[in-house]
Amino acid sequence: MAKVENQMLIIFGASGDLTSRKLIPALFDLYKGKYLPENFVVLGTSRSVLSDQEFRDRVVNNSKYLKERLNSHDEAYVKDFANKIFYTEIGKDYISEYNGLKERITNLNDAHGTDNNFMFYLSTPPSIYENIAKNLAAQELANESQGWKRLIVEKPFGYSYETAKNLNRGLQKYFGEPQIYRIDHYLGKETVQNLLITRFANSIFEPLWNRNYIHHVEITNAETVGVEKRGGYYDKSGALRDMFQNHLLQIISLVVMEPPIDDKAEEIRNEKVKALKSLRIMRDEETLLKNTIRGQYLASDFMGEQVPGYREEEGVDPESTTETYAAVKFYIDNWRWKDVPFYVRTAKRMPTKVTEVVIHFKSPHHHIFSESGIIDKDNKLIIRIQPDEGILIKFGVKVPGQGFKVERANLEFYYSDLSEKNVMNAYERLLLDAMQGDPTLYARADEVEAAWEFVDPILEYWKNGKDVKTYGYSSGVWGPQNADELFDGLYSWRNPGEQLADDPGFCEIH
Ligand code: BG6
């Protein structure tokens, strides 16, 4: 493991939910795993007025997100962790008053030996990212002449291609690109990283990973939850911006990319950008109409509970057409993927929470057995990102008895069977990588921009195009009724169950 140097993590927007829900628990896990450097300080800052102790109580001692974990440790152990955490208020806004912050950072750095290595984590509204970067630079806090300085930014990274580009240029005025870490928590998931291993560490898959053997690729990202308390944010965002532009296009880039020459961050990121740039951008209305579907969940009885429709959610415009379901069919213009359709969907209030990539292989080109080529029996490689993480291969076997009747059998691998049980959660892994200066699992500026370039025309069409519709679907079903219309021929979405090996149509009655 690369050495983790002494450092200070400065969190902007520290009184927000992300800090107590994700960041501090991830740091606690790193502390438990002995990954933190000898001299390590967390300094939270936001507009709220809190003392160090009040902040420690909020994010550690009384945190509902840490409660269970803390119970299994004695007081001194927890206190030692909490004592690494400090707080200072930023002032009345994030725009102007950085002298106090600078002074606190300098004092803590001197007192705790953090060697002028500072990582700034921006968990504030993106509209003020550039201002924060500017102010940090004005205080010489982006300057690496003594110690390194890194900037981690949370999503959403931009609202469109134009805004993402402006944001990139804005941040790059003050921090160099190698100093900027754009977080995408899906890249912190082991199963997403394993896409690289599946493809490039196995000679049984990669030779087949192209248009000669793959019929189509299907990616599903489904959640059972609705928009919860985030209606205000979500209504301006929608599924395409919230999930597709970032998490799903990151997964897609790993499925699509060419083999990098080695596993260095820049080599992998170069190939990902190339992959994203080869996505065929849909520009004309007819193509967009045919290849995209958006939907919105309606009120219904869901898992024994009456749940509101999207338009009834708090913070949502009662006439909103924002999508909570987005499905897109597209092609990739390069040698490997010519004519292979990709079907990708993401949605809330689906029957189960699941993310999976399904590689559908072509049926054998000459059919010897009369029954072998039928559609639901194609060879599939199912890569389960979550839950019940694993890989499933569906292949044909002979049904015992006379003749040659073919049935599908499963070959399965589950992460839970591995002897190494300590799988880092996404934020833990990503924070540790940034602390070590490894940007492999962070999105580079050009990746983000290429992703927006693909998404922008769809958003524009959904906003202003003619014939655009938002279809309703009852909470708890697999999207609008016409969702399968995207597919060519007799194919349709594989609607997975909760467990990797559940066959489509599998249904649990609660
Ligand atoms: C976030 C989205 O980025 O990812 C949420 O903003 C979504 O709307 C969440 O619920 C899903 O993450 P995960 O890791 O639970 O699949």
XYZ file of C-alpha atoms and ligand atoms in Angstrom:
526
model
C 0.000 0.000 0.000
C 1.304 3.472 -0.869
C 2.250 5.476 2.175
C -0.410 7.781 3.558
C 1.379 11.003 4.416
C 0.536 13.198 7.366
C -2.285 15.492 6.321
C -5.340 17.547 7.126
C -8.766 17.012 5.592
C -10.811 20.200 5.462
C -14.496 19.606 4.799
C -16.621 22.458 3.431
C -20.319 22.099 4.170
C -19.401 20.008 7.208
C -22.702 20.563 9.009
C -24.509 18.839 6.121
C -25.754 15.304 5.980
C -22.954 13.865 3.830
C -20.333 14.518 6.483
C -22.085 12.579 9.229
C -23.674 9.976 6.931
C -20.719 9.072 4.739
C -17.464 10.906 5.371
C -16.970 10.511 9.116
C -18.064 6.815 9.114
C -15.639 6.188 6.237
C -12.871 7.908 8.218
C -13.765 5.871 11.287
C -13.398 2.687 9.232
C -10.026 3.897 7.966
C -9.044 4.617 11.559
C -10.088 1.087 12.570
C -8.201 -0.396 9.653
C -5.112 1.613 10.738
C -4.939 3.405 7.398
C -4.825 6.924 8.810
C -1.383 8.518 9.017
C 0.192 9.215 12.355
C -0.624 12.911 12.154
C -4.107 13.398 10.833
C -6.623 16.154 11.414
C -10.154 16.684 10.129
C -11.322 20.278 10.118
C -14.996 20.810 9.400
C -16.229 24.181 8.271
C -19.600 25.640 7.344
C -21.754 28.625 8.227
C -23.156 27.023 11.383
C -21.658 28.131 14.657
C -20.346 25.079 16.504
C -17.505 24.378 18.905
C -15.069 21.529 18.286
C -16.860 19.521 20.953
C -20.330 20.212 19.555
C -19.146 19.114 16.126
C -17.558 15.949 17.536
C -20.787 15.146 19.346
C -22.780 15.669 16.207
C -20.658 13.630 13.801
C -19.199 11.034 16.163
C -20.518 10.640 19.710
C -24.228 11.159 19.002
C -24.247 10.204 15.336
C -26.931 7.720 14.375
C -24.764 6.642 11.464
C -21.904 5.585 13.750
C -23.882 4.308 16.697
C -23.614 0.620 15.938
C -19.948 0.794 15.069
C -19.092 2.745 18.217
C -20.823 0.271 20.500
C -18.173 -2.324 19.909
C -15.310 -0.053 20.990
C -14.318 1.375 24.339
C -14.559 5.045 25.162
C -10.847 5.794 24.952
C -10.646 4.338 21.451
C -13.558 6.446 20.208
C -12.226 9.516 21.971
C -8.879 9.142 20.284
C -10.706 9.223 16.934
C -12.997 12.109 17.879
C -10.007 14.148 19.051
C -8.700 14.276 15.515
C -11.797 16.263 14.520
C -12.090 20.050 14.745
C -14.491 22.694 13.565
C -14.377 26.320 12.597
C -17.145 28.440 11.126
C -16.516 30.005 7.746
C -18.364 33.241 8.431
C -21.662 34.454 7.045
C -21.032 33.018 3.583
C -18.435 31.040 1.635
C -17.557 34.023 -0.494
C -15.411 36.400 1.437
C -14.033 35.569 4.842
C -11.180 33.102 4.690
C -8.699 34.701 7.089
C -10.161 32.875 10.078
C -10.104 29.571 8.235
C -6.534 30.089 7.112
C -5.474 30.905 10.656
C -7.149 27.798 12.049
C -5.558 25.603 9.392
C -2.129 27.074 10.117
C -2.506 26.602 13.867
C -3.726 23.032 13.559
C -0.988 22.252 11.076
C 1.661 23.565 13.483
C 0.192 21.849 16.505
C -0.426 18.460 14.871
C 2.385 18.134 12.361
C 0.266 17.686 9.224
C 3.188 18.834 7.057
C 1.204 21.395 5.032
C -0.554 18.582 3.166
C -4.149 19.706 2.819
C -7.109 18.040 1.173
C -10.191 20.219 0.702
C -13.474 18.365 0.367
C -16.284 20.444 -1.137
C -19.632 19.215 0.022
C -21.475 22.456 -0.655
C -23.791 23.493 -3.489
C -21.719 23.343 -6.705
C -22.579 26.966 -7.461
C -19.967 28.045 -4.912
C -17.183 25.570 -5.791
C -15.332 28.085 -7.895
C -15.567 30.749 -5.239
C -14.153 28.431 -2.627
C -11.282 27.477 -4.931
C -10.607 31.144 -5.615
C -10.535 32.031 -1.939
C -8.299 29.099 -1.083
C -5.892 30.160 -3.792
C -5.957 33.757 -2.519
C -4.887 32.424 0.875
C -2.016 30.471 -0.741
C -3.850 27.268 0.092
C -3.622 25.860 -3.437
C 0.110 26.432 -3.564
C 2.161 23.246 -3.418
C 5.577 24.759 -2.758
C 5.283 23.350 0.760
C 3.164 20.204 1.003
C 0.554 19.052 -1.502
C -2.937 20.532 -1.863
C -5.880 18.565 -3.264
C -9.474 19.447 -3.951
C -12.241 16.833 -3.871
C -15.557 17.871 -5.396
C -18.880 16.135 -4.969
C -21.491 15.676 -7.640
C -23.399 17.137 -9.347
C -20.514 18.276 -11.472
C -22.306 20.715 -13.694
C -25.846 20.796 -14.957
C -25.033 20.516 -18.641
C -21.985 20.355 -20.921
C -21.623 24.117 -20.843
C -21.838 24.448 -17.070
C -19.510 21.483 -16.495
C -16.972 23.000 -18.873
C -17.205 26.349 -17.123
C -16.841 24.687 -13.756
C -13.762 22.811 -14.933
C -12.204 25.964 -16.303
C -13.187 27.824 -13.136
C -11.521 25.326 -10.818
C -8.498 24.936 -13.063
C -7.777 28.658 -12.721
C -6.804 27.976 -9.121
C -5.949 24.279 -8.884
C -4.127 22.218 -11.506
C -6.051 19.284 -13.004
C -3.874 16.730 -11.124
C -4.937 18.419 -7.879
C -8.669 18.041 -8.625
C -10.528 14.868 -7.598
C -14.118 14.564 -8.900
C -15.823 11.965 -6.803
C -18.212 9.389 -8.251
C -19.068 6.943 -5.518
C -19.874 4.166 -8.020
C -16.189 4.025 -8.907
C -15.508 3.232 -5.260
C -17.584 0.069 -5.473
C -15.504 -3.099 -5.679
C -17.824 -4.622 -8.242
C -17.457 -1.641 -10.569
C -13.672 -1.837 -10.339
C -13.947 -5.557 -10.945
C -15.234 -4.834 -14.444
C -11.613 -4.118 -15.339
C -10.451 -7.409 -13.857
C -13.235 -9.402 -15.496
C -12.294 -7.985 -18.853
C -8.553 -7.629 -18.734
C -7.376 -10.379 -16.429
C -9.288 -13.211 -18.094
C -8.538 -14.612 -21.476
C -11.949 -16.280 -21.595
C -13.950 -13.047 -21.828
C -11.927 -10.421 -23.665
C -11.649 -12.293 -26.977
C -15.450 -12.383 -27.076
C -15.902 -8.776 -25.955
C -16.863 -7.278 -29.299
C -19.441 -7.069 -32.055
C -18.606 -10.537 -33.369
C -19.926 -12.268 -30.274
C -22.010 -9.785 -28.336
C -25.583 -9.244 -29.431
C -26.436 -6.429 -27.074
C -25.573 -4.988 -23.692
C -28.125 -4.176 -21.057
C -27.571 -2.170 -17.890
C -30.147 -1.747 -15.175
C -29.907 0.521 -12.182
C -33.037 0.299 -10.065
C -33.923 1.605 -6.640
C -37.001 0.935 -4.555
C -36.866 4.310 -2.848
C -38.520 7.430 -4.213
C -36.928 10.855 -4.047
C -37.252 10.879 -0.251
C -36.447 14.286 1.227
C -34.564 15.486 -1.851
C -37.538 16.549 -3.967
C -36.258 20.115 -4.343
C -32.900 19.000 -5.718
C -34.245 16.073 -7.706
C -36.947 18.016 -9.504
C -34.286 20.178 -11.129
C -32.137 17.198 -11.858
C -34.041 14.034 -12.811
C -32.742 10.522 -13.312
C -30.603 11.335 -16.319
C -28.553 13.949 -14.499
C -28.707 12.281 -11.096
C -27.586 8.780 -12.109
C -26.996 8.355 -15.829
C -24.622 11.205 -16.651
C -22.244 10.171 -13.888
C -22.555 6.697 -12.350
C -23.958 4.856 -15.349
C -21.733 6.467 -17.941
C -18.783 5.589 -15.723
C -19.894 1.944 -15.735
C -20.487 2.129 -19.481
C -17.011 3.525 -20.084
C -15.504 0.540 -18.249
C -17.575 -1.911 -20.293
C -16.766 -0.185 -23.575
C -13.131 0.920 -23.240
C -10.178 -0.593 -25.030
C -7.491 -2.298 -22.951
C -5.221 0.313 -21.369
C -1.498 -0.333 -21.688
C -1.149 -0.634 -17.933
C -3.067 0.100 -14.746
C -1.784 3.648 -14.212
C -4.443 6.265 -13.597
C -3.780 8.253 -16.747
C -3.747 5.196 -19.008
C -7.087 3.991 -17.669
C -8.600 7.456 -17.810
C -7.367 8.006 -21.372
C -9.175 4.867 -22.496
C -12.334 5.811 -20.623
C -12.445 9.199 -22.310
C -11.972 7.583 -25.696
C -14.847 5.236 -24.921
C -17.140 8.068 -23.878
C -16.242 10.049 -26.962
C -17.204 7.146 -29.181
C -20.780 7.058 -27.908
C -22.960 8.090 -30.825
C -24.587 11.356 -29.834
C -28.245 11.408 -30.792
C -29.161 14.737 -32.260
C -32.277 14.551 -34.398
C -35.702 14.417 -32.854
C -36.733 11.222 -34.566
C -33.755 9.299 -33.201
C -34.290 10.769 -29.768
C -37.969 9.893 -29.812
C -37.272 6.317 -30.830
C -34.382 5.693 -28.476
C -35.279 7.325 -25.202
C -38.100 6.842 -22.727
C -38.792 8.856 -19.652
C -41.257 8.072 -16.937
C -42.423 9.180 -13.547
C -43.708 7.103 -10.647
C -47.308 7.339 -9.576
C -48.892 6.792 -6.195
C -49.602 3.194 -5.379
C -49.616 0.485 -2.824
C -45.991 -0.496 -2.627
C -44.552 -3.152 -0.324
C -47.575 -2.948 1.919
C -47.519 0.830 2.144
C -49.372 3.583 0.323
C -46.640 5.690 -1.257
C -47.124 9.112 -2.882
C -46.600 9.744 -6.568
C -43.600 11.813 -7.612
C -45.679 14.944 -8.149
C -46.983 14.721 -4.604
C -43.495 14.577 -3.071
C -42.277 17.508 -0.987
C -40.363 20.068 -3.030
C -41.649 18.755 -6.370
C -43.668 20.875 -8.780
C -47.171 19.321 -8.986
C -46.958 19.593 -12.769
C -43.397 18.412 -13.023
C -42.295 16.346 -16.011
C -38.944 15.486 -14.437
C -38.104 11.843 -15.023
C -37.703 9.297 -12.247
C -37.283 6.643 -14.928
C -34.921 7.048 -17.845
C -34.149 4.435 -20.473
C -31.830 5.028 -23.379
C -30.805 2.902 -26.326
C -27.633 3.933 -28.091
C -24.769 2.775 -30.283
C -21.051 3.181 -30.131
C -19.140 4.340 -33.151
C -15.957 2.384 -33.052
C -14.448 -0.776 -34.438
C -15.261 -2.976 -31.469
C -18.891 -2.057 -30.956
C -20.287 -1.215 -34.374
C -24.012 -2.077 -34.533
C -24.193 -3.456 -30.990
C -27.089 -1.777 -29.201
C -26.719 -0.714 -25.579
C -29.872 -0.513 -23.470
C -29.475 1.374 -20.227
C -32.090 2.336 -17.682
C -32.154 3.910 -14.267
C -35.181 4.478 -12.080
C -36.673 4.980 -8.672
C -39.552 3.045 -7.088
C -38.759 -0.162 -8.925
C -39.665 -3.585 -7.532
C -36.172 -4.186 -6.155
C -32.859 -2.413 -5.649
C -30.409 -3.722 -8.178
C -27.600 -2.642 -10.460
C -26.341 -5.074 -13.057
C -24.626 -5.251 -16.414
C -25.806 -8.001 -18.733
C -23.759 -9.027 -21.725
C -26.012 -10.923 -24.125
C -24.032 -13.099 -26.493
C -25.116 -13.944 -30.003
C -26.541 -17.374 -30.494
C -24.303 -19.842 -32.328
C -24.299 -18.989 -36.030
C -25.311 -22.449 -37.123
C -28.102 -24.084 -35.195
C -27.664 -27.825 -34.930
C -30.209 -28.333 -32.204
C -33.639 -27.216 -33.119
C -34.344 -25.610 -29.757
C -30.986 -24.106 -28.937
C -31.222 -20.576 -30.243
C -34.360 -19.317 -28.640
C -34.155 -15.907 -27.173
C -34.499 -16.494 -23.476
C -31.748 -19.074 -23.722
C -28.973 -16.902 -25.092
C -25.643 -17.009 -23.307
C -25.458 -14.231 -20.795
C -22.784 -12.833 -18.565
C -24.454 -11.025 -15.702
C -22.257 -8.779 -13.639
C -24.047 -7.870 -10.466
C -22.853 -4.537 -9.119
C -25.229 -4.647 -6.139
C -26.698 -6.260 -4.056
C -25.827 -9.963 -3.834
C -22.631 -8.965 -5.613
C -21.241 -11.510 -8.004
C -21.095 -12.829 -11.533
C -23.442 -15.243 -13.230
C -22.919 -17.005 -16.515
C -25.866 -18.604 -18.242
C -24.972 -21.378 -20.608
C -26.657 -24.285 -22.334
C -26.686 -27.836 -21.041
C -28.367 -30.910 -22.363
C -31.573 -31.963 -20.705
C -31.059 -35.603 -19.747
C -33.013 -38.013 -21.883
C -33.490 -38.737 -25.525
C -32.794 -36.177 -28.216
C -30.989 -32.866 -27.753
C -33.056 -30.573 -25.704
C -31.154 -27.551 -24.392
C -31.711 -25.901 -21.051
C -29.892 -22.994 -19.425
C -27.679 -23.645 -16.432
C -26.030 -21.149 -14.093
C -22.389 -20.777 -13.215
C -22.151 -18.376 -10.301
C -19.580 -16.511 -8.288
C -20.459 -14.540 -5.161
C -18.234 -11.972 -3.471
C -19.572 -13.185 -0.157
C -17.739 -16.487 -0.751
C -14.354 -14.803 -0.816
C -12.227 -15.342 2.258
C -11.309 -11.635 2.341
C -14.457 -10.276 3.922
C -13.278 -6.790 4.665
C -14.553 -5.042 1.572
C -14.097 -1.298 1.887
C -17.187 0.744 1.265
C -17.093 3.258 -1.572
C -16.311 6.427 0.410
C -13.711 4.671 2.514
C -11.902 3.460 -0.584
C -12.150 6.764 -2.434
C -11.017 8.855 0.518
C -8.033 6.591 1.057
C -7.094 6.813 -2.623
C -7.228 10.609 -2.559
C -5.222 10.668 0.670
C -2.574 8.645 -1.147
C -2.761 10.806 -4.258
C -4.181 8.096 -6.515
C -6.756 9.584 -8.923
C -7.550 6.357 -10.847
C -11.056 6.126 -9.431
C -11.836 9.809 -9.840
C -13.280 11.357 -12.976
C -11.036 13.590 -15.045
C -12.304 16.860 -16.548
C -12.506 15.503 -20.090
C -14.419 12.393 -18.944
C -17.065 14.508 -17.291
C -17.345 16.766 -20.319
C -17.620 13.848 -22.751
C -20.395 12.375 -20.600
C -22.308 15.654 -20.689
C -21.876 15.944 -24.439
C -23.769 12.691 -24.834
C -26.474 13.563 -22.336
C -27.124 17.191 -23.283
C -29.158 16.587 -26.478
C -31.383 14.097 -24.663
C -32.068 16.615 -21.921
C -32.681 19.330 -24.450
C -35.064 17.122 -26.378
C -36.926 16.104 -23.230
C -37.266 19.743 -22.338
C -38.244 21.283 -25.644
C -38.747 18.565 -28.239
C -42.045 17.904 -29.911
C -43.887 14.627 -29.261
C -42.001 14.203 -25.988
C -43.967 12.370 -23.380
C -43.499 11.514 -19.757
C -45.070 8.143 -19.072
C -46.493 7.229 -15.713
C -45.762 3.965 -13.939
C -47.077 2.614 -10.698
C -44.561 2.463 -7.913
C -43.280 -1.082 -7.716
C -43.424 -2.061 -11.386
C -40.574 -2.107 -13.904
C -41.332 1.285 -15.417
C -43.862 2.436 -18.014
C -45.760 -0.127 -20.035
C -43.977 0.766 -23.244
C -40.507 0.342 -21.693
C -39.783 -2.737 -23.812
C -40.435 -0.854 -27.032
C -36.820 0.277 -27.118
C -35.719 -3.258 -27.878
C -35.167 -4.695 -31.307
C -36.882 -7.915 -32.227
C -38.218 -10.125 -29.527
C -35.862 -9.018 -26.809
C -36.951 -7.153 -23.703
C -35.522 -5.955 -20.397
C -34.293 -8.657 -18.078
C -36.122 -7.790 -14.900
C -33.880 -9.202 -12.218
C -34.817 -10.365 -8.754
C -33.222 -9.519 -5.452
C -30.724 -12.368 -5.681
C -28.270 -12.739 -8.510
C -29.593 -16.135 -9.582
C -33.297 -15.222 -9.427
C -34.733 -15.596 -12.864
C -36.726 -12.764 -14.452
C -40.304 -12.757 -13.417
C -39.187 -13.992 -10.005
C -41.457 -12.390 -7.492
C -41.530 -12.293 -3.747
C -44.783 -11.513 -2.031
C -44.291 -9.302 1.005
C -26.735 9.146 -5.758
C -28.019 9.715 -6.279
O -25.648 9.652 -6.478
O -26.766 7.725 -5.875
C -29.210 9.127 -5.538
O -28.013 11.116 -6.135
C -29.165 7.626 -5.556
O -30.432 9.595 -6.080
C -27.800 7.112 -5.129
O -30.166 7.154 -4.669
C -27.694 5.613 -5.341
O -26.497 5.136 -4.815
P -26.335 3.595 -4.433
O -24.898 3.468 -4.056
O -27.275 3.341 -3.297
O -26.710 2.811 -5.642
